[in-house]
């Protein structure tokens, strides 16, 4: 059985994240989505809220965890064989490739890059938050449950 780990901030989960996680579910036997727990970054949604939103979107087809230390340590804890990351842009590649090489250096953990579906290529959690905070519509950019949570959080 091969286990894939999809890590991220997910603040909030977007349709870009959903695309990558769903395609990962189609490729691997077991998928763990890991939410980084980093209070210093002052996320809009708590770690528990982000976990809840991901669980609502993907149901029991994924396990959702959180972690606060090294990604490779958490990967070992959950029995992951590979880390899966979505790539949108060349900038993403530069950043993600450096992290992938560091993670491989640390424990031998391999990373698989998944090119984002083009229609989701411009979506990021930070832009979604900016648009929502400024009163714009994020419908179609995030799952409905996240759209509702954003409206509630920002009202
Ligand atoms: O959604 P994001 O913000 O791009 O996710 C980035 C994340 C959480 C996957 C990344 O910051 C991470 O792996 N953090 C854990 C810290 C770590 O392991 N650092 C050293 C290896 S590069």
Coordinates of C-alpha atoms in Angstrom, one line a residue, residues 58-134:
X58 CA -13.1 15.1 0.9
X59 CA -15.0 13.0 3.5
X60 CA -13.5 9.7 4.5
X61 CA -11.5 9.4 1.3
X62 CA -8.6 11.1 3.1
X63 CA -7.2 11.3 6.6
X64 CA -6.5 14.8 7.9
X65 CA -3.8 15.6 10.4
X66 CA -1.8 18.6 11.6
X67 CA 1.8 19.1 12.3
X68 CA 4.1 21.7 13.8
X69 CA 7.6 20.5 13.2
X70 CA 9.5 19.2 10.2
X71 CA 7.3 17.8 7.4
X72 CA 9.6 14.8 7.0
X73 CA 9.1 13.9 10.7
X74 CA 5.3 14.0 10.3
X75 CA 5.6 12.0 7.1
X76 CA 7.3 9.3 9.0
X77 CA 4.7 9.4 11.8
X78 CA 1.8 8.9 9.4
X79 CA 3.6 6.3 7.3
X80 CA 3.8 8.3 4.1
X81 CA 5.9 7.0 1.2
X82 CA 5.7 10.2 -0.9
X83 CA 4.9 13.9 -0.6
X84 CA 2.6 15.3 -3.3
X85 CA 2.7 19.0 -4.1
X86 CA 0.8 21.0 -6.7
X87 CA 2.7 23.3 -9.1
X88 CA 1.1 26.4 -10.6
X89 CA 4.0 28.6 -11.8
X90 CA 7.7 28.7 -12.3
X91 CA 7.9 30.5 -9.0
X92 CA 6.2 27.6 -7.3
X93 CA 8.7 25.3 -9.0
X94 CA 11.7 27.2 -7.6
X95 CA 10.3 27.2 -4.1
X96 CA 9.0 23.7 -4.1
X97 CA 12.0 22.1 -5.7
X98 CA 14.3 23.6 -3.0
X99 CA 12.0 22.1 -0.3
X100 CA 11.8 18.8 -2.1
X101 CA 15.6 18.5 -2.3
X102 CA 15.9 19.5 1.4
X103 CA 13.3 16.9 2.4
X104 CA 15.1 14.2 0.3
X105 CA 18.4 15.2 1.9
X106 CA 16.9 14.9 5.4
X107 CA 15.3 11.5 5.2
X108 CA 15.2 10.4 1.6
X109 CA 11.5 11.4 1.3
X110 CA 10.6 11.7 -2.3
X111 CA 8.3 14.5 -3.6
X112 CA 6.0 14.2 -6.6
X113 CA 4.9 17.4 -8.4
X114 CA 1.4 17.6 -9.9
X115 CA 0.8 20.4 -12.4
X116 CA -2.3 22.3 -11.5
X117 CA -5.3 22.1 -13.8
X118 CA -5.1 25.3 -15.8
X119 CA -8.4 26.7 -14.7
X120 CA -7.2 26.7 -11.1
X121 CA -3.7 28.0 -11.9
X122 CA -4.3 31.6 -10.7
X123 CA -5.9 30.6 -7.4
X124 CA -4.0 31.0 -4.1
X125 CA -5.3 31.1 -0.5
X126 CA -3.8 34.5 0.0
X127 CA -5.5 36.1 -3.0
X128 CA -8.8 34.4 -2.0
X129 CA -8.5 35.9 1.4
X130 CA -7.7 39.3 0.0
X131 CA -10.7 39.3 -2.4
X132 CA -13.0 38.0 0.3
X133 CA -11.8 40.6 2.8
X134 CA -12.4 43.4 0.3

